[in-house]
Each structure stands twice: as C-alpha cells, then as structure tokens.
mmCIF file of C-alpha atoms in Angstrom:
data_model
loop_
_atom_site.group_PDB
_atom_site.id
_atom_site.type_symbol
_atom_site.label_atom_id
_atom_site.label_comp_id
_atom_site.label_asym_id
_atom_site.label_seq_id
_atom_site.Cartn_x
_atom_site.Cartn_y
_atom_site.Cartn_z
ATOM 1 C CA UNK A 1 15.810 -11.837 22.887
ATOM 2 C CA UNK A 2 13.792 -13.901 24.933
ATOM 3 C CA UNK A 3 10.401 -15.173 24.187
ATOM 4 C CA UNK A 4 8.153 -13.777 26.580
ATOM 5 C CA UNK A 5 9.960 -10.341 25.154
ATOM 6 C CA UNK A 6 9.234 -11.494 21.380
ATOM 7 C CA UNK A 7 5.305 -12.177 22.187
ATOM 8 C CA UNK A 8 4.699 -8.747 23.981
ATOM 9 C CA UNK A 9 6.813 -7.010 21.269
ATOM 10 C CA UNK A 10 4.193 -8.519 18.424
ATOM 11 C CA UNK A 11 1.499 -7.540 20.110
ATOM 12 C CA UNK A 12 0.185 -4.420 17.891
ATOM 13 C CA UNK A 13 -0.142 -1.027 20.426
ATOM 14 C CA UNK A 14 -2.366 1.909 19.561
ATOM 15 C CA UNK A 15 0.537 4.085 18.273
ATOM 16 C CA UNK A 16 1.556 0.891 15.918
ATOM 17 C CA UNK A 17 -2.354 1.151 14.580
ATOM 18 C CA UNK A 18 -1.956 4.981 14.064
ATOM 19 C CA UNK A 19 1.132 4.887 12.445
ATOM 20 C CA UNK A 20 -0.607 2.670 9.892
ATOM 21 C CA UNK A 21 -3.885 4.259 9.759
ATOM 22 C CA UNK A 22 -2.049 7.573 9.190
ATOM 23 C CA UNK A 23 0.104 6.332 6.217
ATOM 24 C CA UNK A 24 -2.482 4.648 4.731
ATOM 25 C CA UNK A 25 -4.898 8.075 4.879
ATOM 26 C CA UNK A 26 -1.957 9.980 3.223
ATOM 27 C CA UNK A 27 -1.824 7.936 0.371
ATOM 28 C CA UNK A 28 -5.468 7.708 -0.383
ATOM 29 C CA UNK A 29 -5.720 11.293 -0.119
ATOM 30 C CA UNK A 30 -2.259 12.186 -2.171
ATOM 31 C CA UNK A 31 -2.548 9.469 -4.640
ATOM 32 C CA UNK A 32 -6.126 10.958 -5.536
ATOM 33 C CA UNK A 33 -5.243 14.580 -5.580
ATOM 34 C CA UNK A 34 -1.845 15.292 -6.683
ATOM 35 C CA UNK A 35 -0.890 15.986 -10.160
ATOM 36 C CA UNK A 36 0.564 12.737 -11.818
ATOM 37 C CA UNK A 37 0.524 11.022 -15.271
ATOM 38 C CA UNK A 38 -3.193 8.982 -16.065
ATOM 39 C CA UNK A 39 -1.492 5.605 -17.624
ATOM 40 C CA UNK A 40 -4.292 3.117 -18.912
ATOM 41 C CA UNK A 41 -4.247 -0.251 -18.219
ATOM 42 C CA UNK A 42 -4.192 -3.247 -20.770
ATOM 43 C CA UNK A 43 -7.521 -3.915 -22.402
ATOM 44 C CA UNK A 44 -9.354 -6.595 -20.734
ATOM 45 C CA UNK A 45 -11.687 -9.217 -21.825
ATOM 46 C CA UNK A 46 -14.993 -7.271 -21.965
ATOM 47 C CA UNK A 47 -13.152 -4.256 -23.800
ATOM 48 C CA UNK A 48 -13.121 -1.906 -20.563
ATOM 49 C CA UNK A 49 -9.224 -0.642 -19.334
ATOM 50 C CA UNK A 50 -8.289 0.972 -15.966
ATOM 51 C CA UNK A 51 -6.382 4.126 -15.536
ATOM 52 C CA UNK A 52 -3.968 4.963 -12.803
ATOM 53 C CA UNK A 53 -2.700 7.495 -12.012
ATOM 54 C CA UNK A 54 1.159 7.458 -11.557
ATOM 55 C CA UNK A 55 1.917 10.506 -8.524
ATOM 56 C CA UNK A 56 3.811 7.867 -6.846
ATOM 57 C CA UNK A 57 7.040 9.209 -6.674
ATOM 58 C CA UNK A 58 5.454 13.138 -5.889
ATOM 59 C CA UNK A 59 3.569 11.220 -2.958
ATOM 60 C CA UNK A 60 7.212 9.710 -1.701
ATOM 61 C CA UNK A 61 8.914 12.554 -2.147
ATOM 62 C CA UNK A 62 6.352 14.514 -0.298
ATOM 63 C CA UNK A 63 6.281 12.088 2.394
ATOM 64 C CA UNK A 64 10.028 11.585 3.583
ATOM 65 C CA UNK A 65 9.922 15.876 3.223
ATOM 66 C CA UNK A 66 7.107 15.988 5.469
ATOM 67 C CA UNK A 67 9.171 13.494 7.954
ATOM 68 C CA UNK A 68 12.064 14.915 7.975
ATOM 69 C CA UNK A 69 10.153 18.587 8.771
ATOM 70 C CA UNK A 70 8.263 16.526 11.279
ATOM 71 C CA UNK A 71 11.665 15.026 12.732
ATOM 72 C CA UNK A 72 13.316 18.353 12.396
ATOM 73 C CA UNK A 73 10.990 20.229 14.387
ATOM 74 C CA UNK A 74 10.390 17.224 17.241
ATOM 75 C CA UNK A 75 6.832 16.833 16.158
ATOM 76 C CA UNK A 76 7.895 12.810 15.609
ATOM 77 C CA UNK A 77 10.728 10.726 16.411
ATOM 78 C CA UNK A 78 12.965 9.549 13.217
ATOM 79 C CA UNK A 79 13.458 5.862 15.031
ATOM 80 C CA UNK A 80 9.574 5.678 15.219
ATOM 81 C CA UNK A 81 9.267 2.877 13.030
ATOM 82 C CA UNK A 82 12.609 0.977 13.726
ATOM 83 C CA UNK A 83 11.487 1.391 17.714
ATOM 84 C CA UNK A 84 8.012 -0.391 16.685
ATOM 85 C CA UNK A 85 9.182 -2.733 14.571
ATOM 86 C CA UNK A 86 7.673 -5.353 15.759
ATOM 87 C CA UNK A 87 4.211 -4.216 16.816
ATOM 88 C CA UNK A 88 4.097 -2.525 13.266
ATOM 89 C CA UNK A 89 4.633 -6.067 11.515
ATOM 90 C CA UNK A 90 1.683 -7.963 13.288
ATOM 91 C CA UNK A 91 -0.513 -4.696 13.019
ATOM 92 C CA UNK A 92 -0.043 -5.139 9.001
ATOM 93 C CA UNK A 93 -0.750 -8.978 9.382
ATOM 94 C CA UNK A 94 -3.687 -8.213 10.960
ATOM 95 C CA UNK A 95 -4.904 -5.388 8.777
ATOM 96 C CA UNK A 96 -4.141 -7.589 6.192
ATOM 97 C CA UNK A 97 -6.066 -10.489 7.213
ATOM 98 C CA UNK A 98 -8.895 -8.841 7.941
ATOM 99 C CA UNK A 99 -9.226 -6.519 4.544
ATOM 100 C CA UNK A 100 -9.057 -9.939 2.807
ATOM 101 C CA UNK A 101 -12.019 -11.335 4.659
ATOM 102 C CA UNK A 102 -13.936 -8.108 3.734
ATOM 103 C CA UNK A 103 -12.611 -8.387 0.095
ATOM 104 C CA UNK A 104 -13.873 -11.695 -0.166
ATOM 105 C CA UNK A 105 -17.052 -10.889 1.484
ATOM 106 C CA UNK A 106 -17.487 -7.966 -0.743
ATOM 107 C CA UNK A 107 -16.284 -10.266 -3.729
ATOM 108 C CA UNK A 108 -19.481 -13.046 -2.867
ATOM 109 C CA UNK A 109 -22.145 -10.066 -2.843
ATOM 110 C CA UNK A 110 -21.016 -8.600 -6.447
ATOM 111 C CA UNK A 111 -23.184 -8.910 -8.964
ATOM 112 C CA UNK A 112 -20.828 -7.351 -11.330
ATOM 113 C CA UNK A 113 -20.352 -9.296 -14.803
ATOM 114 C CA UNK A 114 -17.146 -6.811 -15.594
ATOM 115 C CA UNK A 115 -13.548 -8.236 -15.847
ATOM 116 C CA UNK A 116 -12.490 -6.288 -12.836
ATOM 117 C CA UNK A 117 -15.104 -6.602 -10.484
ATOM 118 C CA UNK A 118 -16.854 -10.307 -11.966
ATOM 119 C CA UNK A 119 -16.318 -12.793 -9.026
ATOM 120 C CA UNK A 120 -14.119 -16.192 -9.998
ATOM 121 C CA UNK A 121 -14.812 -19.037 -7.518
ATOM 122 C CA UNK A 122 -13.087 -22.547 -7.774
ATOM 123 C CA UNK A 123 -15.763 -24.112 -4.493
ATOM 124 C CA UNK A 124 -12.829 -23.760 -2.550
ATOM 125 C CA UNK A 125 -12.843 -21.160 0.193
ATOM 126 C CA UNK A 126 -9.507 -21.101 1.358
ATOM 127 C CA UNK A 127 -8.233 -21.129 -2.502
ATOM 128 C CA UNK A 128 -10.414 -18.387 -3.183
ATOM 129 C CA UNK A 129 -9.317 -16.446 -0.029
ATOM 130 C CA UNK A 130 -6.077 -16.977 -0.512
ATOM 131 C CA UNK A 131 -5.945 -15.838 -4.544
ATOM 132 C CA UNK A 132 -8.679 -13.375 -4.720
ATOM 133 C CA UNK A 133 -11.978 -13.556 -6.390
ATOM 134 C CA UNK A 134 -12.221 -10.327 -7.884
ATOM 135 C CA UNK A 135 -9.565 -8.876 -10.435
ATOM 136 C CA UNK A 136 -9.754 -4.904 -9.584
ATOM 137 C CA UNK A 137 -11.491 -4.516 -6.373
ATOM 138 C CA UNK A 138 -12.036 -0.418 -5.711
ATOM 139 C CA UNK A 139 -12.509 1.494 -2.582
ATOM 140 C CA UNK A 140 -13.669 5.121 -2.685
ATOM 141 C CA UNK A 141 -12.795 4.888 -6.453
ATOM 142 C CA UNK A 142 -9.547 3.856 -5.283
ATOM 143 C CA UNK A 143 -7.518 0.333 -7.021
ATOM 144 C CA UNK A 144 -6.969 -1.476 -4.359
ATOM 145 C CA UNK A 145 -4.043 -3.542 -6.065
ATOM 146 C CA UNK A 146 -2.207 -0.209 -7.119
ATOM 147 C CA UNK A 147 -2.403 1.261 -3.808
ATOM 148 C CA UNK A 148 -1.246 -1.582 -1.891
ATOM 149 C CA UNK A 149 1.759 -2.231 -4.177
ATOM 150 C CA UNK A 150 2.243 1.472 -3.667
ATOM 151 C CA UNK A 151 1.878 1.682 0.150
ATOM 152 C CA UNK A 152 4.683 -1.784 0.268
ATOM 153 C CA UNK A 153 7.504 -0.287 -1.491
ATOM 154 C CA UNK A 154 6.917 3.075 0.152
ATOM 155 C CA UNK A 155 7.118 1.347 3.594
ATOM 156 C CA UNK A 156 10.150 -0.409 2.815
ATOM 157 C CA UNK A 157 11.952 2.859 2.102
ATOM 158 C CA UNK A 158 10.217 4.191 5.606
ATOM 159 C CA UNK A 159 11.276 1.389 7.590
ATOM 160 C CA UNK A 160 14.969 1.509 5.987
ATOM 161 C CA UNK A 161 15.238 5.402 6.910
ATOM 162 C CA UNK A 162 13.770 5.304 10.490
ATOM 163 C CA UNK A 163 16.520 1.687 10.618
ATOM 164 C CA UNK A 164 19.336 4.445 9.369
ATOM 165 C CA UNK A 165 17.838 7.338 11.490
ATOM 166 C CA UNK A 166 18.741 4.565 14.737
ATOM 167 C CA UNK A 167 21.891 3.298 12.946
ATOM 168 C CA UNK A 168 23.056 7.263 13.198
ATOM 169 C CA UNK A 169 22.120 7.645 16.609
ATOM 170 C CA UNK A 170 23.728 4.598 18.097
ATOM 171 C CA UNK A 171 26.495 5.952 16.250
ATOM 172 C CA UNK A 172 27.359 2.108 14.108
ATOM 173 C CA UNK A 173 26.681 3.694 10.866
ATOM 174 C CA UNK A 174 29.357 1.333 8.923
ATOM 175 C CA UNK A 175 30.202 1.118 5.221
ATOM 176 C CA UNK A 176 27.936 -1.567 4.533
ATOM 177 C CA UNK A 177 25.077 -0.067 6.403
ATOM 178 C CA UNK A 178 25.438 2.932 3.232
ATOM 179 C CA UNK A 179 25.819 0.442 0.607
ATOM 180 C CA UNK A 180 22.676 -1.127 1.518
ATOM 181 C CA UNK A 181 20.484 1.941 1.920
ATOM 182 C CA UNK A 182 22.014 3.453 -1.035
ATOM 183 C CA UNK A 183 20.979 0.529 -3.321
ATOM 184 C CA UNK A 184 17.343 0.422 -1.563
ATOM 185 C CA UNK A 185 16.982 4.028 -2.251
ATOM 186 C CA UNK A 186 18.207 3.386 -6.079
ATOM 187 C CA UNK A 187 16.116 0.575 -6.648
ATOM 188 C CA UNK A 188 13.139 2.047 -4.786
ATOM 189 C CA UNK A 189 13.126 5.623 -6.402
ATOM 190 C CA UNK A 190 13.687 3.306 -9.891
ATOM 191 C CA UNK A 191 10.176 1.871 -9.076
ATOM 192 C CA UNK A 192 8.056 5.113 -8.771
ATOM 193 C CA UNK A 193 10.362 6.878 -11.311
ATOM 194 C CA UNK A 194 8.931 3.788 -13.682
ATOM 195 C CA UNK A 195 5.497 3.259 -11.657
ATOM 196 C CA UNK A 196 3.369 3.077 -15.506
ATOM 197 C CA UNK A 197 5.303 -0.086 -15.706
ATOM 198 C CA UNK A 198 4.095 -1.593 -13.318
ATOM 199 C CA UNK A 199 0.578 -1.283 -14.862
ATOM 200 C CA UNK A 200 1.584 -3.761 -17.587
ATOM 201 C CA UNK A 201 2.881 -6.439 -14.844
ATOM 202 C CA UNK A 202 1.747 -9.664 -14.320
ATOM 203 C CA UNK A 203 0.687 -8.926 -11.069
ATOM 204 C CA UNK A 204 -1.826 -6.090 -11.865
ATOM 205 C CA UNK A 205 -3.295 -7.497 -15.484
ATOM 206 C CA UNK A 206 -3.664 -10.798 -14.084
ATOM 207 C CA UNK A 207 -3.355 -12.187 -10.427
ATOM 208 C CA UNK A 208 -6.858 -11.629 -8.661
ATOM 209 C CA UNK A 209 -6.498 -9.728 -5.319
ATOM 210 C CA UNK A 210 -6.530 -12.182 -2.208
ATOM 211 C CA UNK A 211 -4.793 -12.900 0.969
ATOM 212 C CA UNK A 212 -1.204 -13.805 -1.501
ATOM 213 C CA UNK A 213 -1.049 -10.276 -3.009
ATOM 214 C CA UNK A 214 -2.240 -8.068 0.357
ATOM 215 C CA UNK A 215 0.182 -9.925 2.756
ATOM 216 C CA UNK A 216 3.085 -9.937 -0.209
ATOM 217 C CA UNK A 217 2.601 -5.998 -0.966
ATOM 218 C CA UNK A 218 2.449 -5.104 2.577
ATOM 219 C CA UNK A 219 3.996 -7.247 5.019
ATOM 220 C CA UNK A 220 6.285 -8.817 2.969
ATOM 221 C CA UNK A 221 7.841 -6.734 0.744
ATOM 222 C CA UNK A 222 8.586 -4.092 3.563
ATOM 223 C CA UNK A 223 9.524 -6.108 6.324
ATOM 224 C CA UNK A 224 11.568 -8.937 4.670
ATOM 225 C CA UNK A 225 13.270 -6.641 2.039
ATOM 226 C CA UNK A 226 14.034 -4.879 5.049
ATOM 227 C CA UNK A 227 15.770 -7.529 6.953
ATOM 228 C CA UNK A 228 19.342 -6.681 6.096
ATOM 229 C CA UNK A 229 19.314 -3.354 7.753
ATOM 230 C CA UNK A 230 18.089 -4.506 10.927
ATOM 231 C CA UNK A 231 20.285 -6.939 10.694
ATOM 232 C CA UNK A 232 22.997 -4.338 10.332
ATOM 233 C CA UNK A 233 22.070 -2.291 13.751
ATOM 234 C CA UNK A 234 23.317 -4.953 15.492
ATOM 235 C CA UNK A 235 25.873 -7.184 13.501
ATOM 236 C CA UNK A 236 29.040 -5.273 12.034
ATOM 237 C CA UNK A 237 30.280 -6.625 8.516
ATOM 238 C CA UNK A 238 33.555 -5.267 7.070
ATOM 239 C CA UNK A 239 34.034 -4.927 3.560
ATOM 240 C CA UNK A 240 36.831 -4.128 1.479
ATOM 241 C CA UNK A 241 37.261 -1.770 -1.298
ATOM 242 C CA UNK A 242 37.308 -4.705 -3.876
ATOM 243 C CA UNK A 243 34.221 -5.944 -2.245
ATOM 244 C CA UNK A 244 32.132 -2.540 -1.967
ATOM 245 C CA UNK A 245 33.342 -2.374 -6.149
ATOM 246 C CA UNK A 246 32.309 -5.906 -6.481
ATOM 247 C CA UNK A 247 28.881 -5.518 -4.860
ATOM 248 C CA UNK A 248 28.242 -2.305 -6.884
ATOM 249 C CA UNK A 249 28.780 -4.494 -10.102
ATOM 250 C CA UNK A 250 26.304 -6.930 -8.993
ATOM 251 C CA UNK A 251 23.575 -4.224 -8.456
ATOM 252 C CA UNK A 252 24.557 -2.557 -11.502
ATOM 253 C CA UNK A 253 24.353 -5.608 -13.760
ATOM 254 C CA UNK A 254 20.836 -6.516 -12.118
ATOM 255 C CA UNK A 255 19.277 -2.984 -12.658
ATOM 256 C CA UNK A 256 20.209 -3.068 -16.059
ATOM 257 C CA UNK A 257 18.711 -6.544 -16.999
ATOM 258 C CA UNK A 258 15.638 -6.105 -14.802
ATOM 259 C CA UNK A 259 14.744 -2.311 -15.696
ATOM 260 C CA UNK A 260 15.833 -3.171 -19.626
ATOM 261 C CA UNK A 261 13.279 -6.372 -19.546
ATOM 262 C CA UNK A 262 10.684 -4.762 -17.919
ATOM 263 C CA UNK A 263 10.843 -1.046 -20.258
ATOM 264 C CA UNK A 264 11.129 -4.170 -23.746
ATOM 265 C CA UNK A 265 8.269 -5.596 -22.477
ATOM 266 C CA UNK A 266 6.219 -2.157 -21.113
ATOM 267 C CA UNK A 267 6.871 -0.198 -24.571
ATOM 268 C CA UNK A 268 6.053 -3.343 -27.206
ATOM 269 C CA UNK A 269 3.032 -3.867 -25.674
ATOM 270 C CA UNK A 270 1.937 -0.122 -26.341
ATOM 271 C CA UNK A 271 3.839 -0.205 -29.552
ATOM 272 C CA UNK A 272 4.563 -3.797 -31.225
ATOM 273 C CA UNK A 273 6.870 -1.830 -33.880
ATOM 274 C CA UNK A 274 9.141 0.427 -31.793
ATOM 275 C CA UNK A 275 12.658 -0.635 -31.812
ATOM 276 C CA UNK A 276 14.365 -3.276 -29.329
ATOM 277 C CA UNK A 277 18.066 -2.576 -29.584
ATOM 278 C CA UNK A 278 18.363 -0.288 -32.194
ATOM 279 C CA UNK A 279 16.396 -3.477 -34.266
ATOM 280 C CA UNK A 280 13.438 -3.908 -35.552
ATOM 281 C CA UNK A 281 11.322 -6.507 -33.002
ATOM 282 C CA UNK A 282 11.044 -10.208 -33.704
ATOM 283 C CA UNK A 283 7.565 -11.272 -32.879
ATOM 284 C CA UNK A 284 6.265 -14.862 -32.831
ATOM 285 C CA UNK A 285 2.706 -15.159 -34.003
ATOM 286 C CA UNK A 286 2.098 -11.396 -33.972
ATOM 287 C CA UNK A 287 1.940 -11.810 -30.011
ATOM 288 C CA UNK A 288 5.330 -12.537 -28.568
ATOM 289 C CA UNK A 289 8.187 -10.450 -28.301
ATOM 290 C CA UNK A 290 11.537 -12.368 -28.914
ATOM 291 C CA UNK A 291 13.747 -9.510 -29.090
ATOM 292 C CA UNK A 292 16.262 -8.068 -27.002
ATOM 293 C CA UNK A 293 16.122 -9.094 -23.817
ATOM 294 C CA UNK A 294 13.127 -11.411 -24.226
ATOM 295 C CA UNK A 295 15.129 -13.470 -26.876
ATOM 296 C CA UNK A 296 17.917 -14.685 -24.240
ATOM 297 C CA UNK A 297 15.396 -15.923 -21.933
ATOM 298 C CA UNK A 298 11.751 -16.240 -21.338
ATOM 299 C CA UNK A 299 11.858 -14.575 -17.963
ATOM 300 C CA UNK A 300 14.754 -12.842 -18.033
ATOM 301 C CA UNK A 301 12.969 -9.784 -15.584
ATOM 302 C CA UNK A 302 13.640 -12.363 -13.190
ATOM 303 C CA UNK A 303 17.131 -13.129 -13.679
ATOM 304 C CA UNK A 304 17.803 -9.090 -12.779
ATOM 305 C CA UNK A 305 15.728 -9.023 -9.664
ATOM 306 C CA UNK A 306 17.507 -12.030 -8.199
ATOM 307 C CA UNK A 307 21.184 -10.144 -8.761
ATOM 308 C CA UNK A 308 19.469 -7.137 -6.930
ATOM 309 C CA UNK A 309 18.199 -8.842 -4.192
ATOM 310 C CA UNK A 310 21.597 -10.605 -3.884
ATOM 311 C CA UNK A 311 23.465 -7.199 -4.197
ATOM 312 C CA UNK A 312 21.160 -6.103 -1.222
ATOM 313 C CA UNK A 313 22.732 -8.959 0.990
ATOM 314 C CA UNK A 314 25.992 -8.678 -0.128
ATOM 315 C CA UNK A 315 26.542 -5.810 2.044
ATOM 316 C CA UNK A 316 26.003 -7.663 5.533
ATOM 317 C CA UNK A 317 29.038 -10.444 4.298
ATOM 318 C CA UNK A 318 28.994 -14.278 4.438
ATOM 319 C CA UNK A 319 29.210 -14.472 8.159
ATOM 320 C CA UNK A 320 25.380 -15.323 8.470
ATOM 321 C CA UNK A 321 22.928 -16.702 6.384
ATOM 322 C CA UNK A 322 20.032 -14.649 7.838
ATOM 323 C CA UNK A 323 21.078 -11.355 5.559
ATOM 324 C CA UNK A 324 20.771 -13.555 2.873
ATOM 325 C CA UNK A 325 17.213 -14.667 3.530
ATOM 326 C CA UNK A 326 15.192 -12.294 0.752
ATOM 327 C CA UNK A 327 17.428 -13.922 -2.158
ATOM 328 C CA UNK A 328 16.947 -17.445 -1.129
ATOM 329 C CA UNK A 329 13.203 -16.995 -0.954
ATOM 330 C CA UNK A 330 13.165 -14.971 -3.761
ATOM 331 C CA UNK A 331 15.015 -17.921 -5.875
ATOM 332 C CA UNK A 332 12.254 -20.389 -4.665
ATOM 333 C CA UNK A 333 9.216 -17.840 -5.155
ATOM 334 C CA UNK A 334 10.354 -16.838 -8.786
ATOM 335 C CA UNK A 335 11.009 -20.568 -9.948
ATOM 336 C CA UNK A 336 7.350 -21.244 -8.713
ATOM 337 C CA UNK A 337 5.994 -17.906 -10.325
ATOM 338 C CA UNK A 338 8.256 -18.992 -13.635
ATOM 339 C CA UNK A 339 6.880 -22.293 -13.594
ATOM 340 C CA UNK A 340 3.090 -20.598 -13.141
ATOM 341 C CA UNK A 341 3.815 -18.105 -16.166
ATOM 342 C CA UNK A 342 4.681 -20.989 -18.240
ATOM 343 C CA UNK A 343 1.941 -23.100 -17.297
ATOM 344 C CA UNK A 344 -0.499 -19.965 -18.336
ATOM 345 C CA UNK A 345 1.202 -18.930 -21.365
ATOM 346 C CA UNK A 346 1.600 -22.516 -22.727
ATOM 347 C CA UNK A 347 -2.616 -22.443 -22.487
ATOM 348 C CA UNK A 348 -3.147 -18.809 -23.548
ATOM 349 C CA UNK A 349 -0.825 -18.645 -26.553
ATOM 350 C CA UNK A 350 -0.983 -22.321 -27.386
ATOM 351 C CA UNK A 351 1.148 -23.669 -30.729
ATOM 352 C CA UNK A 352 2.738 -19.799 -30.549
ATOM 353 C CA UNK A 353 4.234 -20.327 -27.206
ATOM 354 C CA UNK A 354 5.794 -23.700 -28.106
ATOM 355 C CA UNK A 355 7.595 -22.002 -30.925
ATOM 356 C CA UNK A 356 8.706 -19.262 -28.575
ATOM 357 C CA UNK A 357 10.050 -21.843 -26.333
ATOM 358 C CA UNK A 358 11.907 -23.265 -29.036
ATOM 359 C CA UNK A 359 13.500 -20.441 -30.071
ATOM 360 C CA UNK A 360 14.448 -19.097 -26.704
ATOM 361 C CA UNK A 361 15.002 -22.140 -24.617
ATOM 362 C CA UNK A 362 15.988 -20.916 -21.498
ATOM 363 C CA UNK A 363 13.624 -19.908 -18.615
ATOM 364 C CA UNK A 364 15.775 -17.407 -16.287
ATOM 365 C CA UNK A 365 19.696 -17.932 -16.817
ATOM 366 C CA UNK A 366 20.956 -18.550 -20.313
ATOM 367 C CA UNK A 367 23.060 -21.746 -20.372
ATOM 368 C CA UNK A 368 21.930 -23.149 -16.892
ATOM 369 C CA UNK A 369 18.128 -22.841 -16.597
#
C-alpha cells in the first residue's frame, strides 16, 4: 500500500459520515426506547445515583438482524464497513475530537455544583481536555459515557462481521479466521449479556469524560481490537488441532478469571454479605473485599483480560508481531491503569488499603507481579 493510497483512503467520504451518523441515531433512539433492565449507579458524593438502562444486548441483537435483512434484501452491502475501513477510522477521530472540544466547552459554562455535572479543572487545558472535566455529561437525557462505551464494543462486533462478510466472499475463510470471530462474538455478547456491570467499573464511577475515554471507547476499542481480522483477509495462519485446543484454553481460562472478578466485585458492592465461593466474604475495614478472586490479587480483572486479548491473537500465529499488537498495548495500558488504581486507592482508603496490600501482595499475576 503506497502512501499517496493510505492518505486518500483516511480521508473521511460522505458515506463514511453517514454510516456513523446512522449508527449513532440508532442507538440513541433504541437505547431510550426499548425495554431493558433500569440498573442504578453507585452513590456519589452529594447522595444523587444514575440509572441506566441496560437494552444493550436487545439493541445488538436488533441491529446485526436489521443488517443481515438489509444485506439479504440488497438494501446495503455486508463488506460496507470492511470496504471503508479506513475513511470510517479518521471519521471517528474526527467526531471524536470535535465532541470533546464541545464537551469541554459545555463543561466551562456549567454552573452545576452536582457530582456528575460539577466541572474539575487542574489550570491546565490540555490536561483537562484530555481527562474530562465533567463526571456524567448528558445529551438529550442521554449518558454520554454509557453510550459511547456502548456504541465501541458494538462497532467492534460490526467491523468484525462486515471483515468476515469479505473474508466469505474472497473465499479465504480459514480456521483461524473462525476462531477469532468466534471468541469476539463470545466475549462481546458476554459484555451486553453483563452490561449492569459495567455500571460499577472504574471507568463509569470514576474517570471524568475527556478526549482519553471518547477516542478509547470509539476509535480504539473497535478498530485496534479489530486488527487481527483484517489482518487475517490478507495473511493465512495455519493452526493445528493442538493449537486451536490450546488457544481455546487460553480464552477459556481468561473469561473465567475476568467475568468471575468482575461479577465478585459487581455483587459485593450491592451486597457486602452475599457469598464469594460458597464463603462467607473477608472484608478489610468494612470496605474491601479480599475474597475470592480479589484475595489472589489486587487486580486480578486484569490478569483475565490480558489472556483474552492474547487468545484473540493467538489465532493469526507467531509469524508477525502486528496480530499481536492489542495484547502488547494492553500489557503497557493496564500496568499504567494498575499503577493509577493503586495510587487512588492508597489515598481513598488510606491505613485500610495498606493492610489489603499486605494481605494480598500481588498486583495482577500471583507469584510474578
């Protein structure tokens, strides 16, 4: 691919911009009308909550069906999205850029003294850009955090399909090409199966919505969590049976340690007394939970999303390191979120945290780190 070819393939066209307009219009109007569970958020400091509702997976499911009518019936193409790749990336860096600027903007007018909407400035713009100044900015009544979180993972699973749909008709479906989009799909329909969870995440509670948590929802989670499929349409990786059982294994053993950390976590902070293992909880100061899961390591969540990530590469083989590019970040991103976490907890929970430290020494991987 030459460069001149690169540049004019960035450059967003009008039917990248409708594509994106039009997904983002269905999922306002879905996520506000369909029927779905109301799940309110954690209490914050002034005593209000949000509530959210959780019609993810309805919306998804509605979605792909309305697709795959549309694709059946030649209203649109199936390779739509893997045909614009490109022009669909810079179009959602450029949306994304520019609905920061307005969030900021918005965020310096507010005179709103509430825990979502009170603006947080540190005197440095690009700081403040960059991490948000506001909490739980709205639109139309809409959170914008929970829709953009929403709108990434649903675009991954989009982008993966239309990647398959091309896959199918350049006929190099291969084994790996399955294993991949069948643990995307897994892990993907896992996430709005479990969408409450995600109201209880660090992400949503705490992180303030900037540039960092627009761009990461959705341009980076779809189009880097994306990359070994397109890497697939064009590479061919052969796997053997002991691999394929091998790479299962790896997924396996990193849904069950990420979804298990995440549903300890989600259910003892709406019920400190439920049971972790079959066994009562063990709680330091009355705040921690140093049971199950959380008593082998401090963030063991992130031990289980590194093994998925990792079983999403496998796939593509050891022939090129680009496959493996959405594990290596996420190794680097994690150990700098981990460190963040600790840095937070260690001044929120004070003496507490240092004696859940000491009991659980280790931050990700028990015995190594």
């Amino acid at each position: 691919m030459d460069l001149g070819f690169l540049l004019h393939a960035l450059i967003p066209s009008w039917n990248s911009v409708a594509i994106l307009a039009t997904f983002f219009a269905y999922l306002a109007i879905v996520g506000s009308i369909l029927p779905g569970k109301v799940v309110p958020g954690v209490i914050l400091q002034d005593g209000s909550r949000l509530h959210y509702r959780c019609n993810g997976l309805l919306s998804l499911l509605m979605l792909v069906g309305l697709l795959g009518i549309g694709a059946k019936m030649d209203y649109i193409s199936p390779t739509a999205i893997s045909d614009r790749g490109l022009e669909l990336l810079s179009a959602t860096f450029v949306f994304s850029f520019l609905v920061t600027l307005v969030l900021y903007a918005a965020g310096c007018k507010s005179s709103n003294q509430g825990s979502s909407l009170k603006p947080h400035f540190t005197g440095n713009l690009i700081q403040d850009w960059w991490f948000g100044i506001q909490l739980n900015p709205q639109f139309l009544g809409i959170d914008l955090k929970f829709f953009f979180v929403r709108a990434g993972m649903m675009g991954w699973l989009l982008i993966n399909l239309s990647v398959l749909a091309r896959s199918i008709q350049d006929a190099t479906v291969s084994r790996s090409m399955i294993l991949y989009q069948l643990f995307c799909v897994l892990y993907i329909l896992d996430y709005f199966v479990y969408e409450e969870y995600m109201t209880s995440t660090w992400d949503i509670i705490a992180e303030r919505l900037g540039f960092m948590l627009v761009f990461g929802d959705l341009v980076w989670i779809p189009f880097t969590f994306s990359i070994q499929g397109w890497w697939l349409l064009s590479n061919k990786a052969e796997l053997t049976t002991a691999a394929v059982i091998a790479n299962c294994f790896v997924f396996l053993m990193g849904y069950l340690v990420f979804r298990g950390a995440n549903k300890q976590k989600h259910i003892f902070k709406k019920n400190p007394k439920a049971l972790i293992w079959g066994m009562p909880p063990k709680v330091i100061g009355g705040k921690l939970l140093a049971s199950g899961f959380w008593g082998v390591a401090r963030h063991c969540n992130y031990l289980g999303d590194l093994l998925l990530a990792l079983s999403f590469s496998l796939p593509c083989g050891i022939s090129s390191p680009i496959p493996y590019f959405y594990p290596i970040y996420l190794l680097i991103l994690l150990i700098w979120r981990e460190r963040r976490d600790e840095a937070r907890c260690a001044l929120k929970y004070k003496e507490v945290w240092a004696e859940y430290c000491k009991l659980v020494p280790w931050r990700i991987l028990p015995y190594f780190y």
